[in-house]
């Protein structure tokens, strides 16, 4: 999502409301993948800043100032239609227990090319 220049948003340095399906866009639900064309990384990956947060295979490690129960949490990345611009940053992540469900959580299928 960050590209080679460690940008804070997939498209660049500044948050632009129209570029992502976040709380600011006031859509209030998911939209078809790629329909917000500007929400694309330098590598052409869409919807990394908005639409849904995505489960990863990483275990969540809280930051020093975060207080979490002593349980194994899984990491989700990316913003969602329920997140503000803060959650749309490429560095944003959260921890949830495995199996946690909300309409703004999902996953991305990735298929490698041969």
PDB file of N, CA, C and O in Angstrom, residues 61-114:
ATOM      1  N   UNK A  61       0.666  -7.420  17.688  1.00  0.00           N
ATOM      2  CA  UNK A  61       1.519  -7.058  18.808  1.00  0.00           C
ATOM      3  C   UNK A  61       1.172  -5.628  19.190  1.00  0.00           C
ATOM      4  O   UNK A  61       1.433  -4.704  18.420  1.00  0.00           O
ATOM      5  N   UNK A  62       0.569  -5.419  20.366  1.00  0.00           N
ATOM      6  CA  UNK A  62       0.190  -4.063  20.775  1.00  0.00           C
ATOM      7  C   UNK A  62       1.408  -3.144  20.894  1.00  0.00           C
ATOM      8  O   UNK A  62       2.510  -3.588  21.216  1.00  0.00           O
ATOM      9  N   UNK A  63       1.186  -1.866  20.639  1.00  0.00           N
ATOM     10  CA  UNK A  63       2.221  -0.870  20.864  1.00  0.00           C
ATOM     11  C   UNK A  63       2.415  -0.705  22.365  1.00  0.00           C
ATOM     12  O   UNK A  63       1.579  -1.134  23.172  1.00  0.00           O
ATOM     13  N   UNK A  64       3.496  -0.077  22.768  1.00  0.00           N
ATOM     14  CA  UNK A  64       3.811   0.064  24.188  1.00  0.00           C
ATOM     15  C   UNK A  64       2.706   0.760  24.984  1.00  0.00           C
ATOM     16  O   UNK A  64       2.468   0.432  26.137  1.00  0.00           O
ATOM     17  N   UNK A  65       2.014   1.730  24.374  1.00  0.00           N
ATOM     18  CA  UNK A  65       0.985   2.475  25.104  1.00  0.00           C
ATOM     19  C   UNK A  65      -0.422   1.880  24.962  1.00  0.00           C
ATOM     20  O   UNK A  65      -1.385   2.433  25.470  1.00  0.00           O
ATOM     21  N   UNK A  66      -0.554   0.743  24.282  1.00  0.00           N
ATOM     22  CA  UNK A  66      -1.850   0.094  24.123  1.00  0.00           C
ATOM     23  C   UNK A  66      -2.073  -0.942  25.220  1.00  0.00           C
ATOM     24  O   UNK A  66      -1.155  -1.669  25.592  1.00  0.00           O
ATOM     25  N   UNK A  67      -3.286  -0.992  25.717  1.00  0.00           N
ATOM     26  CA  UNK A  67      -3.638  -1.965  26.744  1.00  0.00           C
ATOM     27  C   UNK A  67      -4.632  -2.944  26.132  1.00  0.00           C
ATOM     28  O   UNK A  67      -5.714  -2.551  25.677  1.00  0.00           O
ATOM     29  N   UNK A  68      -4.252  -4.207  26.080  1.00  0.00           N
ATOM     30  CA  UNK A  68      -5.092  -5.252  25.521  1.00  0.00           C
ATOM     31  C   UNK A  68      -5.122  -6.433  26.468  1.00  0.00           C
ATOM     32  O   UNK A  68      -4.175  -6.654  27.220  1.00  0.00           O
ATOM     33  N   UNK A  69      -6.195  -7.226  26.433  1.00  0.00           N
ATOM     34  CA  UNK A  69      -6.211  -8.445  27.248  1.00  0.00           C
ATOM     35  C   UNK A  69      -5.110  -9.396  26.791  1.00  0.00           C
ATOM     36  O   UNK A  69      -4.685  -9.353  25.640  1.00  0.00           O
ATOM     37  N   UNK A  70      -4.655 -10.229  27.681  1.00  0.00           N
ATOM     38  CA  UNK A  70      -3.593 -11.177  27.341  1.00  0.00           C
ATOM     39  C   UNK A  70      -4.200 -12.358  26.591  1.00  0.00           C
ATOM     40  O   UNK A  70      -4.362 -13.449  27.133  1.00  0.00           O
ATOM     41  N   UNK A  71      -4.535 -12.123  25.362  1.00  0.00           N
ATOM     42  CA  UNK A  71      -5.088 -13.147  24.487  1.00  0.00           C
ATOM     43  C   UNK A  71      -4.477 -12.953  23.109  1.00  0.00           C
ATOM     44  O   UNK A  71      -4.010 -11.864  22.766  1.00  0.00           O
ATOM     45  N   UNK A  72      -4.477 -13.992  22.316  1.00  0.00           N
ATOM     46  CA  UNK A  72      -3.916 -13.902  20.975  1.00  0.00           C
ATOM     47  C   UNK A  72      -4.869 -13.117  20.076  1.00  0.00           C
ATOM     48  O   UNK A  72      -6.047 -13.455  19.963  1.00  0.00           O
ATOM     49  N   UNK A  73      -4.356 -12.061  19.490  1.00  0.00           N
ATOM     50  CA  UNK A  73      -5.150 -11.245  18.574  1.00  0.00           C
ATOM     51  C   UNK A  73      -4.579 -11.369  17.177  1.00  0.00           C
ATOM     52  O   UNK A  73      -3.371 -11.514  16.995  1.00  0.00           O
ATOM     53  N   UNK A  74      -5.444 -11.305  16.195  1.00  0.00           N
ATOM     54  CA  UNK A  74      -5.031 -11.318  14.793  1.00  0.00           C
ATOM     55  C   UNK A  74      -5.032  -9.886  14.267  1.00  0.00           C
ATOM     56  O   UNK A  74      -5.816  -9.052  14.708  1.00  0.00           O
ATOM     57  N   UNK A  75      -4.174  -9.615  13.307  1.00  0.00           N
ATOM     58  CA  UNK A  75      -4.032  -8.272  12.759  1.00  0.00           C
ATOM     59  C   UNK A  75      -4.937  -8.065  11.558  1.00  0.00           C
ATOM     60  O   UNK A  75      -5.022  -8.924  10.686  1.00  0.00           O
ATOM     61  N   UNK A  76      -5.616  -6.921  11.532  1.00  0.00           N
ATOM     62  CA  UNK A  76      -6.326  -6.469  10.341  1.00  0.00           C
ATOM     63  C   UNK A  76      -5.658  -5.186   9.872  1.00  0.00           C
ATOM     64  O   UNK A  76      -5.120  -4.420  10.673  1.00  0.00           O
ATOM     65  N   UNK A  77      -5.666  -4.958   8.571  1.00  0.00           N
ATOM     66  CA  UNK A  77      -5.036  -3.776   7.992  1.00  0.00           C
ATOM     67  C   UNK A  77      -6.032  -3.076   7.082  1.00  0.00           C
ATOM     68  O   UNK A  77      -6.973  -3.659   6.581  1.00  0.00           O
ATOM     69  N   UNK A  78      -5.749  -1.810   6.813  1.00  0.00           N
ATOM     70  CA  UNK A  78      -6.546  -1.030   5.880  1.00  0.00           C
ATOM     71  C   UNK A  78      -7.733  -0.355   6.544  1.00  0.00           C
ATOM     72  O   UNK A  78      -8.122  -0.688   7.653  1.00  0.00           O
ATOM     73  N   UNK A  79      -8.274   0.606   5.842  1.00  0.00           N
ATOM     74  CA  UNK A  79      -9.442   1.322   6.321  1.00  0.00           C
ATOM     75  C   UNK A  79     -10.708   0.645   5.846  1.00  0.00           C
ATOM     76  O   UNK A  79     -10.681  -0.287   5.060  1.00  0.00           O
ATOM     77  N   UNK A  80     -11.840   1.148   6.326  1.00  0.00           N
ATOM     78  CA  UNK A  80     -13.125   0.602   5.911  1.00  0.00           C
ATOM     79  C   UNK A  80     -14.133   1.731   5.771  1.00  0.00           C
ATOM     80  O   UNK A  80     -13.844   2.884   6.093  1.00  0.00           O
ATOM     81  N   UNK A  81     -15.330   1.377   5.325  1.00  0.00           N
ATOM     82  CA  UNK A  81     -16.388   2.380   5.216  1.00  0.00           C
ATOM     83  C   UNK A  81     -16.784   2.906   6.592  1.00  0.00           C
ATOM     84  O   UNK A  81     -17.454   3.918   6.700  1.00  0.00           O
ATOM     85  N   UNK A  82     -16.355   2.224   7.648  1.00  0.00           N
ATOM     86  CA  UNK A  82     -16.668   2.616   9.020  1.00  0.00           C
ATOM     87  C   UNK A  82     -15.502   3.358   9.698  1.00  0.00           C
ATOM     88  O   UNK A  82     -15.597   3.709  10.856  1.00  0.00           O
ATOM     89  N   UNK A  83     -14.399   3.570   8.993  1.00  0.00           N
ATOM     90  CA  UNK A  83     -13.221   4.253   9.535  1.00  0.00           C
ATOM     91  C   UNK A  83     -13.106   5.664   8.974  1.00  0.00           C
ATOM     92  O   UNK A  83     -13.531   5.933   7.853  1.00  0.00           O
ATOM     93  N   UNK A  84     -12.460   6.514   9.764  1.00  0.00           N
ATOM     94  CA  UNK A  84     -12.159   7.874   9.310  1.00  0.00           C
ATOM     95  C   UNK A  84     -10.851   7.872   8.532  1.00  0.00           C
ATOM     96  O   UNK A  84     -10.222   6.822   8.350  1.00  0.00           O
ATOM     97  N   UNK A  85     -10.407   9.050   8.129  1.00  0.00           N
ATOM     98  CA  UNK A  85      -9.139   9.190   7.413  1.00  0.00           C
ATOM     99  C   UNK A  85      -7.986   8.601   8.212  1.00  0.00           C
ATOM    100  O   UNK A  85      -7.048   8.043   7.639  1.00  0.00           O
ATOM    101  N   UNK A  86      -8.044   8.681   9.533  1.00  0.00           N
ATOM    102  CA  UNK A  86      -6.992   8.110  10.375  1.00  0.00           C
ATOM    103  C   UNK A  86      -6.821   6.619  10.101  1.00  0.00           C
ATOM    104  O   UNK A  86      -5.717   6.110   9.981  1.00  0.00           O
ATOM    105  N   UNK A  87      -7.919   5.898   9.968  1.00  0.00           N
ATOM    106  CA  UNK A  87      -7.872   4.471   9.686  1.00  0.00           C
ATOM    107  C   UNK A  87      -7.516   4.138   8.252  1.00  0.00           C
ATOM    108  O   UNK A  87      -7.194   2.997   7.940  1.00  0.00           O
ATOM    109  N   UNK A  88      -7.561   5.119   7.372  1.00  0.00           N
ATOM    110  CA  UNK A  88      -7.230   4.896   5.965  1.00  0.00           C
ATOM    111  C   UNK A  88      -5.722   4.955   5.692  1.00  0.00           C
ATOM    112  O   UNK A  88      -5.279   4.634   4.602  1.00  0.00           O
ATOM    113  N   UNK A  89      -4.938   5.332   6.702  1.00  0.00           N
ATOM    114  CA  UNK A  89      -3.483   5.415   6.516  1.00  0.00           C
ATOM    115  C   UNK A  89      -2.882   4.033   6.248  1.00  0.00           C
ATOM    116  O   UNK A  89      -3.357   3.029   6.780  1.00  0.00           O
ATOM    117  N   UNK A  90      -1.834   3.998   5.461  1.00  0.00           N
ATOM    118  CA  UNK A  90      -1.201   2.720   5.133  1.00  0.00           C
ATOM    119  C   UNK A  90      -0.574   2.051   6.348  1.00  0.00           C
ATOM    120  O   UNK A  90      -0.382   0.839   6.357  1.00  0.00           O
ATOM    121  N   UNK A  91      -0.285   2.794   7.385  1.00  0.00           N
ATOM    122  CA  UNK A  91       0.321   2.221   8.586  1.00  0.00           C
ATOM    123  C   UNK A  91      -0.708   1.740   9.609  1.00  0.00           C
ATOM    124  O   UNK A  91      -0.341   1.138  10.611  1.00  0.00           O
ATOM    125  N   UNK A  92      -1.976   1.973   9.365  1.00  0.00           N
ATOM    126  CA  UNK A  92      -3.019   1.633  10.333  1.00  0.00           C
ATOM    127  C   UNK A  92      -3.212   0.128  10.446  1.00  0.00           C
ATOM    128  O   UNK A  92      -3.236  -0.589   9.447  1.00  0.00           O
ATOM    129  N   UNK A  93      -3.355  -0.337  11.683  1.00  0.00           N
ATOM    130  CA  UNK A  93      -3.643  -1.750  11.935  1.00  0.00           C
ATOM    131  C   UNK A  93      -4.396  -1.866  13.240  1.00  0.00           C
ATOM    132  O   UNK A  93      -4.338  -0.974  14.081  1.00  0.00           O
ATOM    133  N   UNK A  94      -5.132  -2.959  13.378  1.00  0.00           N
ATOM    134  CA  UNK A  94      -5.885  -3.218  14.616  1.00  0.00           C
ATOM    135  C   UNK A  94      -5.779  -4.692  14.944  1.00  0.00           C
ATOM    136  O   UNK A  94      -5.504  -5.513  14.078  1.00  0.00           O
ATOM    137  N   UNK A  95      -6.065  -5.022  16.196  1.00  0.00           N
ATOM    138  CA  UNK A  95      -6.065  -6.412  16.615  1.00  0.00           C
ATOM    139  C   UNK A  95      -7.455  -6.847  17.039  1.00  0.00           C
ATOM    140  O   UNK A  95      -8.148  -6.119  17.760  1.00  0.00           O
ATOM    141  N   UNK A  96      -7.880  -8.000  16.550  1.00  0.00           N
ATOM    142  CA  UNK A  96      -9.166  -8.586  16.920  1.00  0.00           C
ATOM    143  C   UNK A  96      -8.955 -10.063  17.247  1.00  0.00           C
ATOM    144  O   UNK A  96      -8.080 -10.707  16.666  1.00  0.00           O
ATOM    145  N   UNK A  97      -9.798 -10.625  18.111  1.00  0.00           N
ATOM    146  CA  UNK A  97      -9.732 -12.066  18.346  1.00  0.00           C
ATOM    147  C   UNK A  97     -10.120 -12.817  17.067  1.00  0.00           C
ATOM    148  O   UNK A  97     -10.932 -12.330  16.278  1.00  0.00           O
ATOM    149  N   UNK A  98      -9.547 -13.988  16.863  1.00  0.00           N
ATOM    150  CA  UNK A  98      -9.899 -14.807  15.693  1.00  0.00           C
ATOM    151  C   UNK A  98     -11.403 -15.059  15.690  1.00  0.00           C
ATOM    152  O   UNK A  98     -12.004 -15.308  16.730  1.00  0.00           O
ATOM    153  N   UNK A  99     -12.016 -14.950  14.531  1.00  0.00           N
ATOM    154  CA  UNK A  99     -13.439 -15.190  14.401  1.00  0.00           C
ATOM    155  C   UNK A  99     -14.318 -13.986  14.679  1.00  0.00           C
ATOM    156  O   UNK A  99     -15.533 -14.059  14.545  1.00  0.00           O
ATOM    157  N   UNK A 100     -13.723 -12.878  15.065  1.00  0.00           N
ATOM    158  CA  UNK A 100     -14.472 -11.652  15.329  1.00  0.00           C
ATOM    159  C   UNK A 100     -15.203 -11.233  14.067  1.00  0.00           C
ATOM    160  O   UNK A 100     -14.658 -11.322  12.966  1.00  0.00           O
ATOM    161  N   UNK A 101     -16.428 -10.754  14.176  1.00  0.00           N
ATOM    162  CA  UNK A 101     -17.196 -10.388  12.993  1.00  0.00           C
ATOM    163  C   UNK A 101     -17.762  -8.985  13.105  1.00  0.00           C
ATOM    164  O   UNK A 101     -18.319  -8.606  14.129  1.00  0.00           O
ATOM    165  N   UNK A 102     -17.603  -8.242  12.060  1.00  0.00           N
ATOM    166  CA  UNK A 102     -18.265  -6.962  11.848  1.00  0.00           C
ATOM    167  C   UNK A 102     -18.437  -6.795  10.341  1.00  0.00           C
ATOM    168  O   UNK A 102     -17.642  -7.315   9.562  1.00  0.00           O
ATOM    169  N   UNK A 103     -19.447  -6.053   9.890  1.00  0.00           N
ATOM    170  CA  UNK A 103     -19.663  -5.879   8.447  1.00  0.00           C
ATOM    171  C   UNK A 103     -18.507  -5.197   7.722  1.00  0.00           C
ATOM    172  O   UNK A 103     -18.402  -5.285   6.512  1.00  0.00           O
ATOM    173  N   UNK A 104     -17.637  -4.512   8.455  1.00  0.00           N
ATOM    174  CA  UNK A 104     -16.518  -3.828   7.810  1.00  0.00           C
ATOM    175  C   UNK A 104     -15.226  -4.648   7.851  1.00  0.00           C
ATOM    176  O   UNK A 104     -14.164  -4.149   7.512  1.00  0.00           O
ATOM    177  N   UNK A 105     -15.289  -5.920   8.242  1.00  0.00           N
ATOM    178  CA  UNK A 105     -14.131  -6.812   8.238  1.00  0.00           C
ATOM    179  C   UNK A 105     -14.279  -7.832   7.134  1.00  0.00           C
ATOM    180  O   UNK A 105     -15.360  -8.362   6.899  1.00  0.00           O
ATOM    181  N   UNK A 106     -13.182  -8.123   6.453  1.00  0.00           N
ATOM    182  CA  UNK A 106     -13.212  -9.123   5.397  1.00  0.00           C
ATOM    183  C   UNK A 106     -11.816  -9.610   5.106  1.00  0.00           C
ATOM    184  O   UNK A 106     -10.907  -9.495   5.920  1.00  0.00           O
ATOM    185  N   UNK A 107     -11.629 -10.156   3.941  1.00  0.00           N
ATOM    186  CA  UNK A 107     -10.312 -10.634   3.545  1.00  0.00           C
ATOM    187  C   UNK A 107     -10.161 -10.468   2.049  1.00  0.00           C
ATOM    188  O   UNK A 107     -11.123 -10.244   1.319  1.00  0.00           O
ATOM    189  N   UNK A 108      -8.939 -10.559   1.588  1.00  0.00           N
ATOM    190  CA  UNK A 108      -8.605 -10.405   0.169  1.00  0.00           C
ATOM    191  C   UNK A 108      -8.039 -11.710  -0.338  1.00  0.00           C
ATOM    192  O   UNK A 108      -7.134 -12.272   0.253  1.00  0.00           O
ATOM    193  N   UNK A 109      -8.578 -12.200  -1.431  1.00  0.00           N
ATOM    194  CA  UNK A 109      -8.025 -13.380  -2.077  1.00  0.00           C
ATOM    195  C   UNK A 109      -6.926 -12.939  -3.027  1.00  0.00           C
ATOM    196  O   UNK A 109      -7.118 -12.017  -3.820  1.00  0.00           O
ATOM    197  N   UNK A 110      -5.792 -13.587  -2.936  1.00  0.00           N
ATOM    198  CA  UNK A 110      -4.658 -13.255  -3.791  1.00  0.00           C
ATOM    199  C   UNK A 110      -4.236 -14.509  -4.527  1.00  0.00           C
ATOM    200  O   UNK A 110      -4.043 -15.562  -3.910  1.00  0.00           O
ATOM    201  N   UNK A 111      -4.097 -14.407  -5.826  1.00  0.00           N
ATOM    202  CA  UNK A 111      -3.672 -15.526  -6.648  1.00  0.00           C
ATOM    203  C   UNK A 111      -2.383 -15.134  -7.343  1.00  0.00           C
ATOM    204  O   UNK A 111      -2.330 -14.105  -8.031  1.00  0.00           O
ATOM    205  N   UNK A 112      -1.344 -15.925  -7.145  1.00  0.00           N
ATOM    206  CA  UNK A 112      -0.067 -15.638  -7.797  1.00  0.00           C
ATOM    207  C   UNK A 112      -0.100 -16.052  -9.259  1.00  0.00           C
ATOM    208  O   UNK A 112      -0.696 -17.060  -9.625  1.00  0.00           O
ATOM    209  N   UNK A 113       0.536 -15.254 -10.091  1.00  0.00           N
ATOM    210  CA  UNK A 113       0.647 -15.569 -11.510  1.00  0.00           C
ATOM    211  C   UNK A 113       1.847 -16.474 -11.729  1.00  0.00           C
ATOM    212  O   UNK A 113       2.869 -16.346 -11.084  1.00  0.00           O
ATOM    213  N   UNK A 114       1.709 -17.382 -12.638  1.00  0.00           N
ATOM    214  CA  UNK A 114       2.834 -18.284 -12.945  1.00  0.00           C
ATOM    215  C   UNK A 114       3.516 -17.859 -14.205  1.00  0.00           C
ATOM    216  O   UNK A 114       3.029 -17.337 -15.089  1.00  0.00           O
TER     217      UNK A 114
END
